[in-house]
XYZ file of C-alpha atoms in Angstrom:
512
model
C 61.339 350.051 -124.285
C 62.886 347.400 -125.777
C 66.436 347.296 -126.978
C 68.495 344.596 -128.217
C 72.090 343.518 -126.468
C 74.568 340.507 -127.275
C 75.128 337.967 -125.413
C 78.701 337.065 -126.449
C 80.656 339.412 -124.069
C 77.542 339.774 -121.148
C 77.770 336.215 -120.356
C 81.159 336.965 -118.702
C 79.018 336.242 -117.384
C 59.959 376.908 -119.975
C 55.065 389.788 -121.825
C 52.151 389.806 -121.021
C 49.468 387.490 -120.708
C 46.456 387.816 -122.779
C 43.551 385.905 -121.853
C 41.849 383.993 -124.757
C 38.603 382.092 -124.299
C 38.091 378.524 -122.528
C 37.271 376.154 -125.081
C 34.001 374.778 -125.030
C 32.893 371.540 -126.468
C 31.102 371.660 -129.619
C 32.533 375.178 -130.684
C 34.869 375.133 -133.739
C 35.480 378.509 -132.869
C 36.952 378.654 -129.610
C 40.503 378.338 -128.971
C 42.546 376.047 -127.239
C 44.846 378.583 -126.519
C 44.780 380.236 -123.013
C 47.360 382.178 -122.155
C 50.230 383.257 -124.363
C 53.807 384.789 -122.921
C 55.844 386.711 -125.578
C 57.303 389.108 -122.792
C 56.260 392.111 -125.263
C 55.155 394.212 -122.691
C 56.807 397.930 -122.434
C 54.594 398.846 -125.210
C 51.582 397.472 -122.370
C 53.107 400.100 -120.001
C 54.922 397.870 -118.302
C 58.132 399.317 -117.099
C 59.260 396.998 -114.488
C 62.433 394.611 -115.151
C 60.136 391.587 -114.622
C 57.044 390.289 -116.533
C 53.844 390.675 -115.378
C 52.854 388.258 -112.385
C 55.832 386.337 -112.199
C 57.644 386.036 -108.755
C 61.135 384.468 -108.164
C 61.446 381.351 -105.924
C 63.270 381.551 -102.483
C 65.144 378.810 -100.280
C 68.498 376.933 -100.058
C 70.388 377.045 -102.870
C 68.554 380.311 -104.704
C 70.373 383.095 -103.950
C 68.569 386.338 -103.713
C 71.354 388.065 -106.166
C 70.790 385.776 -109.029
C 67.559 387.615 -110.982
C 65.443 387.096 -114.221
C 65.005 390.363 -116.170
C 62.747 391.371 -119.234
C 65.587 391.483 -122.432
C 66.375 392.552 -125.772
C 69.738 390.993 -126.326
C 67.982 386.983 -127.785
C 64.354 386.994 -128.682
C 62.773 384.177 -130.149
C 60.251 386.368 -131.755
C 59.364 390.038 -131.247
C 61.823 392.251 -129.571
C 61.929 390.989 -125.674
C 62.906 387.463 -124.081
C 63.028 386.633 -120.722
C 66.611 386.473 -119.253
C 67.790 384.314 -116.371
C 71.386 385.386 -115.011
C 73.628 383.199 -113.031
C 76.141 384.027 -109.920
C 76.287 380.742 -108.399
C 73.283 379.096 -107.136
C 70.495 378.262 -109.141
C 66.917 380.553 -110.193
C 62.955 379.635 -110.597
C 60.032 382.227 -111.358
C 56.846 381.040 -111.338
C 53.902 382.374 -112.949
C 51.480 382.746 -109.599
C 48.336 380.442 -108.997
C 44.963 381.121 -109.378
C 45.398 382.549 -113.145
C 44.942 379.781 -115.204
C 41.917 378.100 -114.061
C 41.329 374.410 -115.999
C 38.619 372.245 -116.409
C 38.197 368.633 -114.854
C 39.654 365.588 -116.782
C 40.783 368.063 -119.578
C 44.612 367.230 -120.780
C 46.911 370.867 -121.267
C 50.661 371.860 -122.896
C 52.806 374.240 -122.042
C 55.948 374.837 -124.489
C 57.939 377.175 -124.440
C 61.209 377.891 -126.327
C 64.186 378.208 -124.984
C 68.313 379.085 -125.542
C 71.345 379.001 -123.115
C 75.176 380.289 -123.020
C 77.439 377.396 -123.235
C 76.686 375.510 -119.936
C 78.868 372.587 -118.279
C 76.661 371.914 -115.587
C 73.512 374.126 -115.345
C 70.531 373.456 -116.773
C 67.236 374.654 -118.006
C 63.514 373.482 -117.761
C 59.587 374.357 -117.671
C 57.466 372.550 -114.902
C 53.794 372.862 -114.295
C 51.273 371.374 -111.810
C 47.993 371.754 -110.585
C 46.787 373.865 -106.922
C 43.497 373.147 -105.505
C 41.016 376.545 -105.221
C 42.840 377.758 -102.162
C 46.257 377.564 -104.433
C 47.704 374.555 -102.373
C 49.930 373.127 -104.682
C 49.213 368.448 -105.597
C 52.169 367.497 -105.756
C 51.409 364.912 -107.687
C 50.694 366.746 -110.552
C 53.923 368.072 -111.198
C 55.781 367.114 -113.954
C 58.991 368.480 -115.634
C 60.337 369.264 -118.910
C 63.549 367.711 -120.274
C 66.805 369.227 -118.555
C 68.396 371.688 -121.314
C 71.521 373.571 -122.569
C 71.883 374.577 -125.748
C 74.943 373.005 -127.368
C 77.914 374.881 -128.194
C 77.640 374.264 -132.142
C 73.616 375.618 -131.934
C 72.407 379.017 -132.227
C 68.628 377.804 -132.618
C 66.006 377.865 -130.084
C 64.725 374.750 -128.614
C 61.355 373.990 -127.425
C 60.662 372.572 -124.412
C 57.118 371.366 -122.944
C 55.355 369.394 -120.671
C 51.796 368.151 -121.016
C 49.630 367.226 -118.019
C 45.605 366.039 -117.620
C 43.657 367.805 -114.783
C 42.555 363.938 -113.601
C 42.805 365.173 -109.731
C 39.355 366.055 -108.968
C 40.846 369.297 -106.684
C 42.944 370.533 -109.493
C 41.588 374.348 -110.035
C 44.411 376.055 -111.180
C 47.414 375.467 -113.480
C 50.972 377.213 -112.503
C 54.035 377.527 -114.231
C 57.843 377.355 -113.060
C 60.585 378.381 -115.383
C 63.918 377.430 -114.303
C 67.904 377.662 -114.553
C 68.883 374.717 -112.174
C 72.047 373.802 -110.943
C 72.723 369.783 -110.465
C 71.924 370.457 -106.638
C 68.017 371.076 -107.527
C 67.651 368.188 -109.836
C 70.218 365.588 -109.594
C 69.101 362.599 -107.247
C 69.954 362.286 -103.647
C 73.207 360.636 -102.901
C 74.080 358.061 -100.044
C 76.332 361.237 -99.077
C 72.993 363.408 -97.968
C 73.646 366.423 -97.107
C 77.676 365.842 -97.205
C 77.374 365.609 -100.993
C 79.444 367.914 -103.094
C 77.727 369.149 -106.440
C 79.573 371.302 -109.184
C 77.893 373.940 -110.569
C 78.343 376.809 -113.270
C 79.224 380.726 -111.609
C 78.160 382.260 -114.866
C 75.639 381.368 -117.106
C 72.718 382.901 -118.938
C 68.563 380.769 -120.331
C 66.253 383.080 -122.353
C 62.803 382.041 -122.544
C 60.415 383.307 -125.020
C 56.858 382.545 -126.389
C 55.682 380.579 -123.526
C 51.701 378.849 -124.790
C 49.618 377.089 -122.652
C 46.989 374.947 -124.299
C 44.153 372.779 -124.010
C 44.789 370.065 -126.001
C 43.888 366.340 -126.668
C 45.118 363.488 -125.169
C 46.293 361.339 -128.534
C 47.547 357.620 -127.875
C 48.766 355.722 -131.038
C 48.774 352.110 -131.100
C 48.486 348.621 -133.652
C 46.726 345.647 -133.447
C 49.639 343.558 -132.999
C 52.163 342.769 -130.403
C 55.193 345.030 -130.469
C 54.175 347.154 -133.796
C 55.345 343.911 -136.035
C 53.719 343.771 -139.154
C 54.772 340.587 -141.672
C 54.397 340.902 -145.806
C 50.905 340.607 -146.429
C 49.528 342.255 -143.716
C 47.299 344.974 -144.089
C 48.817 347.465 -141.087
C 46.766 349.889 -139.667
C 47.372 352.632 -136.746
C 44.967 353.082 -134.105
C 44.422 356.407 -132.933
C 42.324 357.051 -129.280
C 41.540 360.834 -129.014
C 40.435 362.164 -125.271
C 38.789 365.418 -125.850
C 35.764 367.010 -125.317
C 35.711 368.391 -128.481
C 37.267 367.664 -131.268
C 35.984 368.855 -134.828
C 39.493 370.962 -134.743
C 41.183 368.296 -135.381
C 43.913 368.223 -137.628
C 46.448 365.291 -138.333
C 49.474 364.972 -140.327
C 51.256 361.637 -140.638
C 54.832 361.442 -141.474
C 56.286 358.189 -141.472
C 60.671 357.999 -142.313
C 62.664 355.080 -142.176
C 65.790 353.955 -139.885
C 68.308 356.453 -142.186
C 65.738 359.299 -141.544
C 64.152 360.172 -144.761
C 60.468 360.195 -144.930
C 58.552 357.413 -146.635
C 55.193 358.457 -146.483
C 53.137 361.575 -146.002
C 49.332 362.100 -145.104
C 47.850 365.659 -144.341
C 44.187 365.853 -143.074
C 41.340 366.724 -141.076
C 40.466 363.338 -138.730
C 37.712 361.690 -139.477
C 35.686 361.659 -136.603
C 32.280 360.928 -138.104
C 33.656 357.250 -138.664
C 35.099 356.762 -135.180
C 34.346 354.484 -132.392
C 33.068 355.566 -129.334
C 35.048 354.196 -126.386
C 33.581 356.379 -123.809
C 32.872 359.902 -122.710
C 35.034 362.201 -124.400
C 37.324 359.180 -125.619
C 37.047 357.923 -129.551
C 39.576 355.726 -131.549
C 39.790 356.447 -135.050
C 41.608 354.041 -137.291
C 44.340 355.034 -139.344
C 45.714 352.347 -142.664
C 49.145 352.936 -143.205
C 51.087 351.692 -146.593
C 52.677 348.703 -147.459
C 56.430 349.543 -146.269
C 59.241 347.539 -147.398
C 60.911 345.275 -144.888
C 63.095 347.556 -142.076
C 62.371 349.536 -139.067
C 59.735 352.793 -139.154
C 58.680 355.622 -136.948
C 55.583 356.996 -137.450
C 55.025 360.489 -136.212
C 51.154 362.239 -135.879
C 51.336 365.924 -135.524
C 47.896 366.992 -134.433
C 46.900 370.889 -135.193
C 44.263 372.827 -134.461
C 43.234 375.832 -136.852
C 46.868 375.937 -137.695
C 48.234 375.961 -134.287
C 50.139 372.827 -133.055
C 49.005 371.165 -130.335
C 51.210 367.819 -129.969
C 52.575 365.151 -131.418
C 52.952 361.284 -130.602
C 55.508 358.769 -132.266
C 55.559 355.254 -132.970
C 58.107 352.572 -133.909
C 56.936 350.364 -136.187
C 58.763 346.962 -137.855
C 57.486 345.414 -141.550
C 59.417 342.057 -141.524
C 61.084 340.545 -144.467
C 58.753 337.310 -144.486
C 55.527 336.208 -143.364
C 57.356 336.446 -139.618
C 57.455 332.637 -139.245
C 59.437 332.529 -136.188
C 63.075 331.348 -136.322
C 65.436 329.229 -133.524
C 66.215 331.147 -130.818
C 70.210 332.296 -130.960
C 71.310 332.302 -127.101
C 74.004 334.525 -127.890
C 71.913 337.671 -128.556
C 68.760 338.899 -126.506
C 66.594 341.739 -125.602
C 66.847 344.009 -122.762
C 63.149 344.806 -121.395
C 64.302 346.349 -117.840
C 62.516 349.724 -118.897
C 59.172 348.052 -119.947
C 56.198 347.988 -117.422
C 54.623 344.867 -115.875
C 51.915 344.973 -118.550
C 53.424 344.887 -121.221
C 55.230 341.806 -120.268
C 52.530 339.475 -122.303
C 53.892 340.440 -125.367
C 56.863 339.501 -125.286
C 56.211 335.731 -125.948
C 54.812 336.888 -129.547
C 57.565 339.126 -130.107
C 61.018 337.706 -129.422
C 60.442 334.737 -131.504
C 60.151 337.112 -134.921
C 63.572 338.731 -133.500
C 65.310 334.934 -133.033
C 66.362 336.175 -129.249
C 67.359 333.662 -127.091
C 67.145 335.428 -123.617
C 65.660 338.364 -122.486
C 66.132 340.698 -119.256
C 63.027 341.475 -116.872
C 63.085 343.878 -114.130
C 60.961 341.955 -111.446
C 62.176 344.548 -109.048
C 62.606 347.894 -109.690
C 61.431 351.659 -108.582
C 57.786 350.676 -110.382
C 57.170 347.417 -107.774
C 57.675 344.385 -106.926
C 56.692 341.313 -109.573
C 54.852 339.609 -106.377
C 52.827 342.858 -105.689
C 51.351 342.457 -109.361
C 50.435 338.868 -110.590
C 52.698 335.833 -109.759
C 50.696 333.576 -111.122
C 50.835 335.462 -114.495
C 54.840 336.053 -113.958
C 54.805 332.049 -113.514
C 52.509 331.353 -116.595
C 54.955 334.022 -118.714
C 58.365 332.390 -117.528
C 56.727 328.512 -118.484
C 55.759 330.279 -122.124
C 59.554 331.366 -122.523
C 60.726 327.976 -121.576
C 58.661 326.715 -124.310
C 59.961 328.727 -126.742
C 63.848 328.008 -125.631
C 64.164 331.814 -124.386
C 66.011 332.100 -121.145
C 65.253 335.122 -118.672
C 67.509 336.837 -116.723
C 65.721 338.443 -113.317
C 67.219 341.517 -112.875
C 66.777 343.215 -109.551
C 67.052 346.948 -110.796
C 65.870 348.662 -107.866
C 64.800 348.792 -104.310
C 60.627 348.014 -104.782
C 58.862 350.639 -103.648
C 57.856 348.735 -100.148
C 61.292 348.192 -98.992
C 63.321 351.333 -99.726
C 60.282 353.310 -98.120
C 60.847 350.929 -95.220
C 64.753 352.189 -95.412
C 64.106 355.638 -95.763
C 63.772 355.840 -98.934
C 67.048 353.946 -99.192
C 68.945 352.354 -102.158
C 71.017 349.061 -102.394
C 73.851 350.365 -100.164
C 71.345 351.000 -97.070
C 70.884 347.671 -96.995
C 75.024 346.801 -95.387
C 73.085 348.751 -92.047
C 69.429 348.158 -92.048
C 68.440 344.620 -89.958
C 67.965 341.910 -92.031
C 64.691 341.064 -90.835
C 63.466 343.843 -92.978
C 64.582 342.905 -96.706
C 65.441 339.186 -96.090
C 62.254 337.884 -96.313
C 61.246 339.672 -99.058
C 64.095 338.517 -100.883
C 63.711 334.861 -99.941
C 60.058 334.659 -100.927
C 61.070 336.133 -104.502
C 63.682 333.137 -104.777
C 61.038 330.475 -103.099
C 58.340 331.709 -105.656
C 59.988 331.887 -108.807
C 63.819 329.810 -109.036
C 62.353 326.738 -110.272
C 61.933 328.711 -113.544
C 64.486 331.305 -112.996
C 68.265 330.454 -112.709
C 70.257 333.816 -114.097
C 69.891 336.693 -111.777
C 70.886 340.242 -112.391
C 71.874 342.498 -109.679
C 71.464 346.689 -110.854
C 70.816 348.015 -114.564
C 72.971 347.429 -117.652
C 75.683 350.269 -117.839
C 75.457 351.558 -114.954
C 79.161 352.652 -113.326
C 77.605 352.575 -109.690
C 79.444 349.113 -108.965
C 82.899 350.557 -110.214
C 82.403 353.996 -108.035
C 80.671 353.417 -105.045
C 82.772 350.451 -102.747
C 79.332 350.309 -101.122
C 77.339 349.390 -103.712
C 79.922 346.133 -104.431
C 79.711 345.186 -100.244
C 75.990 345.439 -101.308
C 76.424 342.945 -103.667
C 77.916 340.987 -101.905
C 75.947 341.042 -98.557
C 73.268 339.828 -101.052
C 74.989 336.936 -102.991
C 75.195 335.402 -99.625
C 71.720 335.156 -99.572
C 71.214 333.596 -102.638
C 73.695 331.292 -101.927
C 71.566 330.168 -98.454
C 68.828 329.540 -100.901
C 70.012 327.970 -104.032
C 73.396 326.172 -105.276
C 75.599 328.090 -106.875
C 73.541 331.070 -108.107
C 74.405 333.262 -111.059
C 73.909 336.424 -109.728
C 75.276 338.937 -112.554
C 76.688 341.998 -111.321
C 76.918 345.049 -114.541
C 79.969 346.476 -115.286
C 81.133 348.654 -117.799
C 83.632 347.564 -120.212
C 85.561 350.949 -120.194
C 86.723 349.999 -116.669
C 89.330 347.317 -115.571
C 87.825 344.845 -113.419
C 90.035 344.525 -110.635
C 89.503 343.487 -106.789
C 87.195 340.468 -105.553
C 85.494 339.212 -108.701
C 81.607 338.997 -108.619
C 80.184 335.222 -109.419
C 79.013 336.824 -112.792
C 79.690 339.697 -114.879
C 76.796 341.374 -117.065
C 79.749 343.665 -119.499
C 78.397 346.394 -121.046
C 80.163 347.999 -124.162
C 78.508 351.294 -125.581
C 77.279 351.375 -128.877
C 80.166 353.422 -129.760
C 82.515 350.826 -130.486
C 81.925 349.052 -133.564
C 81.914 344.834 -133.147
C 85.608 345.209 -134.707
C 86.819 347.310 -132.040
C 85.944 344.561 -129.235
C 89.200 342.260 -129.153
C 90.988 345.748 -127.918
């Protein structure tokens, strides 16, 4: 969420299926297993060149020659895979709706493993998402594995997953898409539309194998203090809150390596639930003490198992400090970067930044996830006068179009704004300045790193249609505009430049 930047240069300024039994709460027998895929099935008399109930997606950009097939050349275990081909154009099969049927509130994973041919552009992924009883698909409930290709020095299989909690109170059924995408299918819309050119591989090859779809708990790890910093004497503990509706099964193992990878600390065990505190239905939070780490940077992993069969895991960075954390002077030449962390967790960052002597830190107070006005000015106000306090100096960065406005654009980005009316996004704009500049005076226009300033002309008349604004409303405004440092900065300079150098080069590689 965090991540730490220096201030020195940015001031420039997805067989058969067999049926296993719904888990019910209270059985230690049951399984949370419900359907298993290991594509075994010609010795099930299944002769066909597809598995069982699995039908290929249609449309633009899925050609009906490009096929799936039951195969024997890569198998993750057993004897058969399931193949995807390419020919151009991109392929999904889905596993058809109203087979797996899931229970209300109840949290499920589906993994499955997965291996490619050496692909430039195409990629693989599992989805899943919930259909009401009549097998309408909410579309809100899908979610998407990570986009994968297996890399040229691998020969392993990779798993891939998705998890997703049946918190829709139509959800009925739970469907599965397997998927060899080209960067058409899952690459975000460009201000080109439909005149956008994509590359895309001809030839190309995904095997997926031992698909498992499980019910499984929802685990959330946490501390008792701000950011996961611990200082010497403390006695640190990990809080653990289990949603289940049953969970005697319960296994946990806790491995917990430091920054250079090696493991530090190892604890194998059933959970003990007969301790933990009741939080609500189905919801308990069992408390976990950790050991007394030497000073440095930790992640601590919690595998959770059921009868021997894994059923997630959840990770956690954690920091022991050198001292007793008595906070330092603030260094305004390095800071932290919080553009990716949500509204809420905003509080915290008074506590933390002091123990990490940062002088400034970045806030996205508009981005994809809202507007800062549409949450708690008041609280944004109260934050930005505890910074001050503490010498930190905030940069408002302006990430995104909020929600509101770029649904008012058409779901538009920064460029849309050079031929929308200004009557729409002015005000908007203004009030943000109005509310907050008496406490805010470095401005940020876009992400760090991002290349869309260098690429797209549009998105630098974008920039500059808004500068002009700030300049109506304040004197001499330092609006920052990112650039990476890879590229010459050439043309009409911005007021400020936010530089961004990848972590790549090493410090003593800068002066060139």
């Amino acid at each position: 969420m965090l991540r730490l930047f220096s201030i020195l240069v940015a001031t420039l300024t997805l067989g058969h299926s067999v049926s296993v039994a719904q888990p019910v709460a209270g059985d230690a027998d049951s399984s949370r297993v419900l359907r298993t895929f290991d594509f075994e099935e010609r010795k099930l008399g299944n002769v066909e060149d597809l598995p069982m109930y699995w039908s290929k997606l249609g449309g633009d950009g899925f050609p009906h020659y490009v096929n799936g097939q039951l195969s024997t050349d890569r198998a993750q275990s057993g004897k058969y895979s399931f193949r995807f081909d390419l020919n151009g154009g991109s392929l999904v099969y889905r596993y058809e709706a109203g087979r797996i049927k899931v229970q209300q509130d109840a949290h499920y994973r589906v993994e499955t493993y997965c291996q490619t041919t050496p692909l430039k552009h195409a990629r693989a992924r599992v989805s899943a998402y919930f259909t009401d009883l009549d097998n309408h698909t909410l579309p809100e409930t899908i979610v998407h594995s990570k986009l994968f290709a297996t890399p040229a020095e691998q020969s392993e299989w990779s798993r891939l997953s998705v998890e997703l909690t049946a918190s829709n109170p139509k959800a009925a059924y739970l469907v599965i898409e397997l998927s060899l995408l080209q960067p058409a299918q899952y690459q975000p819309p460009t201000t080109l539309g439909a005149q956008a050119l994509y590359p895309q591989d001809i030839r190309g090859s995904a095997w997926f194998d031992d698909l498992h779809v499980s019910q499984v708990p929802q685990v959330l790890l946490s501390t008792d203090r701000p950011g996961n910093i611990f200082r010497q004497g403390d006695s640190p503990r990990l809080q653990v809150v289990v949603n289940d509706k049953f969970t005697d099964d319960l296994s946990a193992q806790l491995v917990i390596t430091g920054a250079d990878g090696k493991s530090v600390y190892q604890r194998s065990g059933a959970l003990d639930m007969a301790t933990a505190e009741v939080l609500g239905p189905n919801r308990k939070r069992v408390v976990m003490p950790l050991p007394q780490l030497a000073a440095g940077w930790y992640q601590a992993a919690l595998v959770m198992s059921s009868r021997g069969q894994y059923v997630g895991e959840q990770q956690l960075a954690v920091i022991q400090l050198a001292d007793n954390g008595t906070a330092t002077v603030p260094d305004q030449r390095f800071g932290v970067t919080a553009l990716d962390l949500p509204f809420e967790g905003w509080d915290e960052l008074p506590q933390i930044l002091p123990f990490l002597s940062a002088g400034r830190v970045k806030l996205a107070v508009w981005s994809a996830a809202g507007d800062i006005q549409n949450v708690d000015s008041d609280k944004f106000d109260h934050l930005l006068e505890q910074l001050q306090e503490l010498g930190i100096t905030p940069t408002a960065c302006l990430v995104d179009l909020p929600p509101e406005l770029s649904k008012k654009l058409n779901n538009g980005s920064w460029p849309s704004l050079l031929n929308a009316p200004k009557e729409v996004w002015q005000p908007q704009l203004a009030y943000l300045l109005a509310r907050h500049a008496n406490h805010l005076d470095r401005w940020q226009l876009g992400a760090d790193g991002t290349d869309a300033f260098v690429t797209n002309p549009a998105m630098r008349k974008a920039y500059k249609l808004v500068y002009a604004e700030f300049a109506d409303l304040m004197q001499k405004p330092d609006l920052a505009m990112p650039w990476p440092a890879w590229y010459e900065l050439d043309g009409e300079m911005p007021a400020t430049v936010a530089l961004s150098v990848p972590p790549s080069v090493l410090p003593s590689q800068l002066p060139l």
